Amino acid sequence: MATKKSSVAFNTLERENLFRNPPKDKSAYPALLAAVQPHIDSFNAITVDGGLLDLAREDIGIKSVFDGTNEKGSLGNKLSLRVDKIYIGKPRLSDHRDKTSLRREIFPSECRERHITYRGKLTVKLGLRINDGPWISQDRELGSIPVMVRSNRCHLENLAPYDLVEHKEESEELGGYFIVNGIEKLIRLLIVARRNHPMAIVRPSFAGRGKSYTQYGVQIRCVRPDQTSQTNVLHYLNDGNVTFRFSWRKNEYLIPVVMILKALIETNDREIFDGLLAAKDRENTFLTDRVELLLRTYKGYQLYTKKETLQHLGEKFRIVMGVASDMSDVDVGKEFLRKIVLVHLQDPRDKFRMMLFMIRKLYALVEGSCTQDNPDAVQHQEVLLGGFLYGMIIKERVEEYLESIVKEVRREVRRTTAFDFSNKEQRTRIFAKVNENIGSALEYFMSTGNLSSPSGLDLQQVSGFTVVAEKINFYRFISHFRMVHRGSFFAQLKTTTVRKLLPESWGFLCPVHTPDGSPCGLLNHLAHKCRITTTISDTSSIRKTLASLGVVSPATASLPSSATMCIQLDGCIIGWCSPKLARVVADTLRYWKVEGSHDIPLDLEIGYIPESRGGQYPGIYIFSQQARMIRPVKYLPLDKEDQIGPFEQPYMSVAVTPPEVVPGESTHVEFDPTNILSIIANMTPFSDFNQSPRNMYQCQMGKQAMGTPGTALRHRSDNKMYRLQTGQTPVVRSPLYNEYGLDNFPNGMNAIVAVISYTGYDMDDAMIMNKSAHERGFGHGTIYKTEKLGWAEEKRRGGPSSNNLFGFINQEEIEEQIDSIHEMGESTDEEKLLKKKAYQSLGIKQEWLETVDLDGLPKIGQLVKAGDAVAVYHEVPKESESRSRFPQNKVFTYKGSEDAYIEEVRLLGVEGNDNKPMQQISVKYRIPRSPNIGDKFSSRHGQKGVLSQKWPTVDMPFTESGMQPDIIINPHAFPSRMTIGMFVESLAGKAGALHGMAQDSTPFRFDEHHTAADYFGHQLKMAGYNYHGNEPMYSGITGEELHADIYIGLVYYQRLRHMVNDKYQVRTTGKISDLTHQPIKGRKKGGGIRVGEMERDSLLAHGTAFLLQDRLLNCSDYTQTWVCRECGSFLSTTPSIKKIGFESQVRCRRCAKPAAGFKAEGMVWEDGNGGQFVGGSNTTVIAVPYVLKYLDVELAAMGIAMKFNIAP
Amino acid sequence: MSTVGTLVFCSDCGNLLDSVTGTDRLECEMCGTVTKDPGNKTVTTQSAPSAFPSALRLKKSAVQSLATEDIQTEAEIKQTCPECGREKMWFYTLQLRSADEGATVFYRCECGYRFNTNN
C-alpha cells in the first residue's frame, strides 16, 4: 500500500523533476493505479493461463452432431466438437498489410489518433473428433476483439512512466478502458446480488407467479468458476410446499424441490427429514407439518430412486438443454443438475446439503424466526467487474459458435445425402458458412453497450453496460473507474427504496458522491480505500483449521444436536457447530487471519451472524471469491491492518476514531474517517463544515470543471476537449491531492474573493470579475474540436467505394500560375474582375487558398471562420471523359459558428488496404475561450455562479494594503446554503498565501475545542492581518471607506464547461417549419425558444396582451388570407382568371352560381378549370395564424367544415 | 426409531409411509417391507405467542406498536385557514423538489381543507 504518508506541501521541485524526467522504474502515484486496478485485474483474469476463458472452455464441454447417413434408424457417425484453447492476441498489424514493416505492434495512441479500435486477434483452437477417433485440432480466427489498455493483452502492460511517454501516453496512463473507434470506453461496474449466499426474500410479486404461490422465497445467485452465474429461487407455497425456480435462456421453469433433492444423490424421505430438521426443530410442529407435506405431496410423482428421478428430469429437459441425441435420459438429468442447480458446487452431496439449508431458511422466513435479507444493502451485493462480464460474453459467443457449426452440419446433412465428416473439403465448406466474426460482436457491445445474448447472462438489463470515459478533466476521468451502477432496471422503479443511502454502505460506497436527479442513489462511487477482489483467496486450509476448533464436518454421520450453526465457505456447507462455539470460531479465525497464521488469507470475509430473535438467519458465512468489495481497517487486538467486507461489517464494532473505541466492544478502528469518501469527495476542502447537499453539488461540478484532461493532448483526437490554460495548484488541499498526483492535472485557479454586495451586478449568484485578472489570464481556456473529413470506408469488400480524392485536380497547373495571379493588381473593378476570372480559369476561388495549402489540406495555425474552406477535393476523372467535362475542385468548409484555429491535421490511411489513396483526414480545431460574461464559475463548495461583469480594476474596491479582489460574490450566497467550508477555505487560503505554504483541508480535523477559525485566525494574526479575515475596504469609485469590514480571502475557483458561447440562442426572423409556418426549434438551426403554455399564462396574467399577440402571432405564423364573408370559409375562396380590362379577384366558389344564359361582362368570372360562375364576390382578407388554415384543411379531410363569422 | 411425530418411515429404506391404511400394517410401496403402525399419537402443537395477540396484554407491554395512521407527524402552526377561518392549522413538510430548493409545506385544517406552498 502507501509507502510514505503524503503531505500537503507543494513539492514544486519534486513535481517539476518528475515531469521532466518521468520515472523509469515505477509510477510515482501508486494510489492512482490502485484506483483502476479492479478493471485491469478482472480483464487479466480472463486471459491468464488457467484463467476464466480456460474454465469457460471446460464448462462448454463437447457438442456433437450425427450425420445419420447409415441404415435407417441409426444416428450415423458422430462428430464431436470442443474448444481446446482460446487465445486473445495483442493488437498487431494484420499479416496481409504493410509486409515490409518489422515493428508490427499497434499502440493505443495510434488507435486514438486514427479513430480505430484497439483490438487483438481472437483465435480458437477447435477440437474435432469423428466417432471415437483421435481429436484433430484446427485453429479458427474469429475476428479481432477490443482489448483493454494496460492489461496483459496490451503493449503498455507494466510500462514505467518514461516508456509510456515514449509511446505517446500520459506519464500516468492508467488504462482500464478500451478504445473503440478512437473513443475511450469502459465497462461500467455493476451491482449484482452477492454470489453463493442464499437470501431470504419477501416480494409480493412472488405471489403472482401462480396459484398458491406466496411472497416468500429464498434466492441464491450461484457463480461458476468462470464467473458466469445462474440464479436459483425456492418459492414457498401456501400449503407448505416448495418449488425450485430457475431461468434458462430467458425462459422460466418450476420444479418441485424434492425432485431435485432426490435426483442429486441416492436418498430417502428419512434423510431429507433429518437433514431439514435438527433435533430441537422436531418439537416445532410448524416445521414438521410442512416437511411432512413436502414429502407426501411428492409421492404423487412415484419417483423413488435417484435413477428414476434423473430419468424423469432428463426426459423433460432434453429439448431445453439442447443435448446430443445419443445421450441417455439419466445423463441429461445429470447435465441438468450440473448446469442449472447450485452451479457453484460440483459435488452433488454439497448441492444436496445446500438445498436443504435453503429450504430450512425458507421455512424460518415463513415462520418468522428469521427476517428477510435486504437485496438493496451492500451486505448482499457484490460488483460485477468489466473484465468478468467481457469474459462471460466471449464464453457465450464461443459456445454459440460451436452450436452454429452443429446447426450448419445438421442442415447440410439434411440437404445433401452424401455428407461426409471425414472429407476435409466438406468441413471447410461448413466453416465458411458459419459466422466466425465474434470480434465484431464484441466491438458492437463495447461501442453501444448493448448486450445481445440468448441467455441474458443472468443479468437484469440488456443495455447501458459501457460508458464513454470522458476526459473533460481528470476528476471526471478517474471517477468513471470508481463508479458503480445499481443497474438500469432500477432506474425505472418508482419506489425510492433502492436509492436510499443505507448504513451498510459505510466505507464501501461514498455517501456524498452521487449525482442529484434521476440517477441519484443508483450511480454511486466507491470510497477511495475500497477495493474489489479479483482473485480467489487460498482457502485450502480452512476446513482443517475449523476442525481443529471443534467444528463438526457435515460428512460425519451424525451431527451433535447442539450443532445448529451452519458454517459455509462460498456457499458450501463445511461444518456445523453450536452457537456458543460459533462466536469463538469467528473470533479465532479473524485473529489468525490478521495475524497471518494458519494460512488464512487476509482478504477472507468472515461473516458471523449470531443467533437472534427474528434477526438475520444465523451462521458463519465465509467468502473468499472474486468481486467482493473490501476495505482496510485497523484490528485492535493486534494493532494491524484487517480487510473487511460488507457482509461482515454490520456485525462488527468498528470505531470511527481512536477516542471512540469502546473497550471490550470495539474490535476495529478506522485508519482515517475520510476513508469513507470517494476520491472526488475527498477533494472538497473542509467538507465537514458544509451543508451536505453542497458537497454533493461540488462532486458534480468538480467533474464539469474546465481543467487539464491530460498532458498528451497532442496525441489525442477527442471530439471535444476542454483545457484550462492557467490552471494552478490549490493552496488549500488535503494530502490525498498529492497522493493521487492531481497536480499534474490542475482543475482551477486560486482567486482573491471578496464577499461584498458591490454595484449590484453580483445579485442572484452572479459574480463580478476583476477585468485585470481576466487580462492576466484568469480562467483562460481553450476548446479543441476534432472533425473527420472525407468519405466513409467501404462497408464490405467489393461494395461501392468512393472515387474522391483530396487535393486540387490541377495542382501542378495551380502551382505554376498561382504566384503570377496573386501579383495581379486589384485596384480597379476591372482588374478585380480579371483576377477573379484568372482564378476561375483554374477552377478555384481566391479565398480557398487563404486557408488551404496547395496540397488541398488545411494550413496549420490558420484562423478559420464559418464557411471557410478547410480541405479541397475532387472526383477522380474517368479515362473516357474529355477535358471539358473534367470534375471540378470542391471544398469541405468549416461549419462551426466560432472562429477557430487549425491546430493539427492528421492524414488517415485506409484501414486494411495499403494501396488505396487516403480517404479521410482528421482536423483538430482550437477555439480560444477567454472568460466571457455569462460563463459559469464555481468554488469547491457547490457555490456556482455566472460571470456578470468584467469590472475595471480602478473601480474595484481595495484594502488598506492595496489588494483588489479577483472575484466579488454576494453575501446572500451564504445564509441559506450554509457553506461554512468556503469561509474556512477563504481564511486558510489567505493565511497560506501570506505565509507561502499549502494548507491542509482534510475534513474532521477540527472540533469545538480546537476550531478552524482560531487555527487560521492565529496564522492571519501572525502575518499582521485581521484575526477573522475581515478587512476594511475602500470603494473603488468614490475612494471612501466602506461602512463594514469586508470578508476577503483566497478561494480556489473552477471554471465550468458551460459557456454562453455554446448556449446563447437569439432570433428575430429565420427558418420556419414547412407545415405550420411557425419558427423551428433548435439552437443549431437558428430556431427560436418556444413561448409555451406557462409563458403564455404569465403574459396573460400580466395583462400584456400586445406582447402576447406579438409573440404568438406576429413573430410566429402571421398570415393574411382570403375568406368568404358570406359562408365563412377559407377553403372555398379562389382567385378568378384575369380578364382583359378587369383585375383578378378572389371569389368564393361555394357562394358563386354557375353562369347560365347571358350575363353582363363584369358579372361572370372564371376559375382555373374553365368553369364560369356568377357571384361569390363578398370576400375579404383577414390576418390569422397559419396553423388555423392548416387545421381547417385537416378538418376538411375528415369531413368537418369550419365556418368563421366575419365582422364587421 | 422410524417414527417422528405423526410421520412413520420405512425402517428398511427410509421411505415415508402412508399415515392411514385402515390396518395396523404399513407396507412400503418401494421395498415392500411391512412396518407396524404405531397407532394414534398425540401431537401437541404450540403456537407462537405472537400468533394470537391479546389486546389486553399488549396494553401492558413496554413495547407499544402504532398504526401508521396513528402516528402524529403533523405539527400545529399559526395560520389562518382560507376556507373556514380557523386560526391554527396542521402542517408537515416534504422535500419534493431538488435538494437546493425549499421544502413543500402541506397544510391541513380541522375542517378538512388542505393546501400546500412551496418556498
PDB file of C-alpha atoms in Angstrom, chain A residues 636-799:
ATOM      1  CA  LEU A 636      -7.267  -3.525  17.615  1.00  0.00           C
ATOM      2  CA  PRO A 637      -6.093  -6.751  19.305  1.00  0.00           C
ATOM      3  CA  LEU A 638      -3.088  -6.940  17.016  1.00  0.00           C
ATOM      4  CA  ASP A 639      -2.868  -3.289  16.009  1.00  0.00           C
ATOM      5  CA  LYS A 640      -2.600  -4.483  12.410  1.00  0.00           C
ATOM      6  CA  GLU A 641      -4.473  -3.922   9.199  1.00  0.00           C
ATOM      7  CA  ASP A 642      -7.535  -6.073   8.609  1.00  0.00           C
ATOM      8  CA  GLN A 643      -9.513  -6.257   5.387  1.00  0.00           C
ATOM      9  CA  ILE A 644     -13.226  -6.292   5.945  1.00  0.00           C
ATOM     10  CA  GLY A 645     -16.144  -6.769   3.617  1.00  0.00           C
ATOM     11  CA  PRO A 646     -19.710  -5.527   3.604  1.00  0.00           C
ATOM     12  CA  PHE A 647     -21.204  -8.848   4.709  1.00  0.00           C
ATOM     13  CA  GLU A 648     -19.367  -8.994   7.997  1.00  0.00           C
ATOM     14  CA  GLN A 649     -19.259  -5.266   8.735  1.00  0.00           C
ATOM     15  CA  PRO A 650     -22.797  -4.915  10.194  1.00  0.00           C
ATOM     16  CA  TYR A 651     -21.876  -7.438  12.903  1.00  0.00           C
ATOM     17  CA  MET A 652     -18.593  -5.809  13.788  1.00  0.00           C
ATOM     18  CA  SER A 653     -17.849  -2.894  16.035  1.00  0.00           C
ATOM     19  CA  VAL A 654     -15.642  -0.500  14.122  1.00  0.00           C
ATOM     20  CA  ALA A 655     -14.837   2.744  15.890  1.00  0.00           C
ATOM     21  CA  VAL A 656     -14.518   5.769  13.627  1.00  0.00           C
ATOM     22  CA  THR A 657     -11.732   7.453  15.576  1.00  0.00           C
ATOM     23  CA  PRO A 658      -9.459   6.101  18.320  1.00  0.00           C
ATOM     24  CA  PRO A 659     -11.219   8.099  21.067  1.00  0.00           C
ATOM     25  CA  GLU A 660     -14.471   6.402  20.103  1.00  0.00           C
ATOM     26  CA  VAL A 661     -13.137   2.942  20.834  1.00  0.00           C
ATOM     27  CA  VAL A 662     -15.334   1.237  23.442  1.00  0.00           C
ATOM     28  CA  PRO A 663     -13.159  -1.112  25.470  1.00  0.00           C
ATOM     29  CA  GLY A 664     -14.403  -4.678  25.324  1.00  0.00           C
ATOM     30  CA  GLU A 665     -16.678  -3.968  22.413  1.00  0.00           C
ATOM     31  CA  SER A 666     -14.805  -2.335  19.554  1.00  0.00           C
ATOM     32  CA  THR A 667     -12.632  -4.734  17.641  1.00  0.00           C
ATOM     33  CA  HIS A 668     -11.570  -2.378  14.890  1.00  0.00           C
ATOM     34  CA  VAL A 669     -10.925   1.281  14.304  1.00  0.00           C
ATOM     35  CA  GLU A 670     -10.874   3.236  11.050  1.00  0.00           C
ATOM     36  CA  PHE A 671      -7.484   4.318   9.781  1.00  0.00           C
ATOM     37  CA  ASP A 672      -8.979   7.652   8.858  1.00  0.00           C
ATOM     38  CA  PRO A 673     -12.550   8.898   8.883  1.00  0.00           C
ATOM     39  CA  THR A 674     -12.022  10.270   5.361  1.00  0.00           C
ATOM     40  CA  ASN A 675     -11.652   6.711   4.089  1.00  0.00           C
ATOM     41  CA  ILE A 676     -15.397   6.602   3.582  1.00  0.00           C
ATOM     42  CA  LEU A 677     -15.270   9.339   0.938  1.00  0.00           C
ATOM     43  CA  SER A 678     -14.565   8.905  -2.744  1.00  0.00           C
ATOM     44  CA  ILE A 679     -11.550  10.440  -4.420  1.00  0.00           C
ATOM     45  CA  ILE A 680     -13.552  13.412  -5.649  1.00  0.00           C
ATOM     46  CA  ALA A 681     -15.414  13.925  -2.375  1.00  0.00           C
ATOM     47  CA  ASN A 682     -12.066  13.997  -0.611  1.00  0.00           C
ATOM     48  CA  MET A 683     -11.023  16.942  -2.754  1.00  0.00           C
ATOM     49  CA  THR A 684     -13.673  19.225  -1.267  1.00  0.00           C
ATOM     50  CA  PRO A 685     -11.826  21.262   1.337  1.00  0.00           C
ATOM     51  CA  PHE A 686     -13.323  21.326   4.816  1.00  0.00           C
ATOM     52  CA  SER A 687     -16.350  19.429   3.576  1.00  0.00           C
ATOM     53  CA  ASP A 688     -17.326  18.702   7.172  1.00  0.00           C
ATOM     54  CA  PHE A 689     -18.191  22.391   7.553  1.00  0.00           C
ATOM     55  CA  ASN A 690     -20.641  22.389   4.693  1.00  0.00           C
ATOM     56  CA  GLN A 691     -24.292  21.550   4.448  1.00  0.00           C
ATOM     57  CA  SER A 692     -24.354  18.067   2.949  1.00  0.00           C
ATOM     58  CA  PRO A 693     -26.090  18.747  -0.402  1.00  0.00           C
ATOM     59  CA  ARG A 694     -23.432  21.349  -1.189  1.00  0.00           C
ATOM     60  CA  ASN A 695     -20.771  18.674  -1.062  1.00  0.00           C
ATOM     61  CA  MET A 696     -22.830  16.604  -3.460  1.00  0.00           C
ATOM     62  CA  TYR A 697     -23.041  19.538  -5.849  1.00  0.00           C
ATOM     63  CA  GLN A 698     -19.313  20.027  -5.692  1.00  0.00           C
ATOM     64  CA  CYS A 699     -18.780  16.373  -6.598  1.00  0.00           C
ATOM     65  CA  GLN A 700     -20.786  17.073  -9.739  1.00  0.00           C
ATOM     66  CA  MET A 701     -19.198  20.398 -10.551  1.00  0.00           C
ATOM     67  CA  GLY A 702     -15.647  19.242  -9.956  1.00  0.00           C
ATOM     68  CA  LYS A 703     -16.272  16.851 -12.818  1.00  0.00           C
ATOM     69  CA  GLN A 704     -17.588  19.618 -15.063  1.00  0.00           C
ATOM     70  CA  ALA A 705     -14.729  21.990 -14.488  1.00  0.00           C
ATOM     71  CA  MET A 706     -12.669  23.073 -17.424  1.00  0.00           C
ATOM     72  CA  GLY A 707      -9.397  21.639 -16.257  1.00  0.00           C
ATOM     73  CA  THR A 708      -6.499  19.686 -17.598  1.00  0.00           C
ATOM     74  CA  PRO A 709      -7.650  16.479 -19.245  1.00  0.00           C
ATOM     75  CA  GLY A 710      -4.115  15.294 -19.684  1.00  0.00           C
ATOM     76  CA  THR A 711      -0.653  16.161 -20.810  1.00  0.00           C
ATOM     77  CA  ALA A 712      -0.523  14.119 -24.008  1.00  0.00           C
ATOM     78  CA  LEU A 713      -3.076  16.323 -25.736  1.00  0.00           C
ATOM     79  CA  ARG A 714      -1.089  16.343 -28.965  1.00  0.00           C
ATOM     80  CA  HIS A 715      -1.665  12.661 -29.368  1.00  0.00           C
ATOM     81  CA  ARG A 716      -5.374  12.709 -28.769  1.00  0.00           C
ATOM     82  CA  SER A 717      -8.213  13.441 -31.107  1.00  0.00           C
ATOM     83  CA  ASP A 718     -11.309  13.548 -28.925  1.00  0.00           C
ATOM     84  CA  ASN A 719     -14.405  15.108 -30.452  1.00  0.00           C
ATOM     85  CA  LYS A 720     -14.344  17.895 -27.942  1.00  0.00           C
ATOM     86  CA  MET A 721     -11.811  18.646 -25.282  1.00  0.00           C
ATOM     87  CA  TYR A 722     -11.657  21.419 -22.734  1.00  0.00           C
ATOM     88  CA  ARG A 723      -8.472  22.825 -21.407  1.00  0.00           C
ATOM     89  CA  LEU A 724      -7.775  25.452 -18.824  1.00  0.00           C
ATOM     90  CA  GLN A 725      -4.739  27.464 -19.812  1.00  0.00           C
ATOM     91  CA  THR A 726      -3.939  28.980 -16.464  1.00  0.00           C
ATOM     92  CA  GLY A 727      -4.523  26.157 -14.016  1.00  0.00           C
ATOM     93  CA  GLN A 728      -2.940  26.391 -10.599  1.00  0.00           C
ATOM     94  CA  THR A 729      -2.383  24.096  -7.685  1.00  0.00           C
ATOM     95  CA  PRO A 730      -4.795  24.899  -4.881  1.00  0.00           C
ATOM     96  CA  VAL A 731      -3.275  26.476  -1.791  1.00  0.00           C
ATOM     97  CA  VAL A 732      -5.860  24.678   0.311  1.00  0.00           C
ATOM     98  CA  ARG A 733      -5.915  20.916  -0.260  1.00  0.00           C
ATOM     99  CA  SER A 734      -5.729  17.617   1.518  1.00  0.00           C
ATOM    100  CA  PRO A 735      -2.770  15.204   1.442  1.00  0.00           C
ATOM    101  CA  LEU A 736      -4.746  12.962  -0.886  1.00  0.00           C
ATOM    102  CA  TYR A 737      -4.368  15.638  -3.531  1.00  0.00           C
ATOM    103  CA  ASN A 738      -0.680  14.821  -3.637  1.00  0.00           C
ATOM    104  CA  GLU A 739      -1.183  11.106  -3.178  1.00  0.00           C
ATOM    105  CA  TYR A 740      -3.280  10.962  -6.321  1.00  0.00           C
ATOM    106  CA  GLY A 741      -0.883  13.258  -8.176  1.00  0.00           C
ATOM    107  CA  LEU A 742      -3.587  15.726  -9.069  1.00  0.00           C
ATOM    108  CA  ASP A 743      -1.035  18.493  -9.520  1.00  0.00           C
ATOM    109  CA  ASN A 744      -0.442  17.000 -12.946  1.00  0.00           C
ATOM    110  CA  PHE A 745      -3.973  17.953 -13.845  1.00  0.00           C
ATOM    111  CA  PRO A 746      -4.819  21.375 -12.389  1.00  0.00           C
ATOM    112  CA  ASN A 747      -8.537  21.969 -12.233  1.00  0.00           C
ATOM    113  CA  GLY A 748      -8.930  25.636 -11.307  1.00  0.00           C
ATOM    114  CA  MET A 749      -7.314  28.826 -10.109  1.00  0.00           C
ATOM    115  CA  ASN A 750      -6.674  30.486  -6.771  1.00  0.00           C
ATOM    116  CA  ALA A 751      -8.695  33.672  -6.666  1.00  0.00           C
ATOM    117  CA  ILE A 752      -8.858  36.552  -4.227  1.00  0.00           C
ATOM    118  CA  VAL A 753     -12.516  36.603  -3.334  1.00  0.00           C
ATOM    119  CA  ALA A 754     -14.307  39.398  -1.563  1.00  0.00           C
ATOM    120  CA  VAL A 755     -17.736  38.719  -0.145  1.00  0.00           C
ATOM    121  CA  ILE A 756     -19.489  42.012  -0.699  1.00  0.00           C
ATOM    122  CA  SER A 757     -22.518  43.384  -2.400  1.00  0.00           C
ATOM    123  CA  TYR A 758     -20.912  45.787  -4.841  1.00  0.00           C
ATOM    124  CA  THR A 759     -22.550  47.527  -7.803  1.00  0.00           C
ATOM    125  CA  GLY A 760     -25.500  45.137  -7.832  1.00  0.00           C
ATOM    126  CA  TYR A 761     -24.001  43.051 -10.606  1.00  0.00           C
ATOM    127  CA  ASP A 762     -23.402  40.297  -8.092  1.00  0.00           C
ATOM    128  CA  MET A 763     -27.064  39.630  -7.439  1.00  0.00           C
ATOM    129  CA  ASP A 764     -28.594  36.194  -7.708  1.00  0.00           C
ATOM    130  CA  ASP A 765     -25.423  34.139  -7.734  1.00  0.00           C
ATOM    131  CA  ALA A 766     -23.700  36.317 -10.278  1.00  0.00           C
ATOM    132  CA  MET A 767     -20.099  37.243  -9.701  1.00  0.00           C
ATOM    133  CA  ILE A 768     -18.015  40.185 -10.748  1.00  0.00           C
ATOM    134  CA  MET A 769     -14.579  39.568 -12.119  1.00  0.00           C
ATOM    135  CA  ASN A 770     -11.719  41.964 -11.975  1.00  0.00           C
ATOM    136  CA  LYS A 771     -11.040  42.953 -15.562  1.00  0.00           C
ATOM    137  CA  SER A 772      -7.324  42.996 -14.934  1.00  0.00           C
ATOM    138  CA  ALA A 773      -7.476  39.486 -13.519  1.00  0.00           C
ATOM    139  CA  HIS A 774      -9.140  38.491 -16.746  1.00  0.00           C
ATOM    140  CA  GLU A 775      -6.435  40.215 -18.710  1.00  0.00           C
ATOM    141  CA  ARG A 776      -3.750  38.458 -16.697  1.00  0.00           C
ATOM    142  CA  GLY A 777      -5.219  35.203 -17.915  1.00  0.00           C
ATOM    143  CA  PHE A 778      -7.534  34.235 -15.066  1.00  0.00           C
ATOM    144  CA  GLY A 779      -9.706  31.370 -16.246  1.00  0.00           C
ATOM    145  CA  HIS A 780      -8.492  31.443 -19.814  1.00  0.00           C
ATOM    146  CA  GLY A 781      -9.453  28.252 -21.564  1.00  0.00           C
ATOM    147  CA  THR A 782      -9.388  26.509 -24.887  1.00  0.00           C
ATOM    148  CA  ILE A 783     -11.661  24.065 -26.616  1.00  0.00           C
ATOM    149  CA  TYR A 784     -10.261  21.529 -29.025  1.00  0.00           C
ATOM    150  CA  LYS A 785     -12.658  20.059 -31.522  1.00  0.00           C
ATOM    151  CA  THR A 786     -11.785  17.270 -33.885  1.00  0.00           C
ATOM    152  CA  GLU A 787     -13.609  16.707 -37.110  1.00  0.00           C
ATOM    153  CA  LYS A 788     -13.201  13.857 -39.514  1.00  0.00           C
ATOM    154  CA  LEU A 789     -13.414  14.853 -43.171  1.00  0.00           C
ATOM    155  CA  GLY A 790     -13.636  12.519 -46.085  1.00  0.00           C
ATOM    156  CA  TRP A 791     -15.628   9.553 -47.235  1.00  0.00           C
ATOM    157  CA  ALA A 792     -16.751   6.596 -45.185  1.00  0.00           C
ATOM    158  CA  GLU A 793     -14.808   3.462 -45.768  1.00  0.00           C
ATOM    159  CA  GLU A 794     -16.477   0.808 -47.798  1.00  0.00           C
ATOM    160  CA  LYS A 795     -18.510  -1.485 -45.618  1.00  0.00           C
ATOM    161  CA  ARG A 796     -17.814  -4.690 -47.458  1.00  0.00           C
ATOM    162  CA  ARG A 797     -15.239  -5.758 -49.899  1.00  0.00           C
ATOM    163  CA  GLY A 798     -16.500  -5.245 -53.390  1.00  0.00           C
ATOM    164  CA  GLY A 799     -19.025  -2.653 -52.284  1.00  0.00           C
TER     165      GLY A 799
END
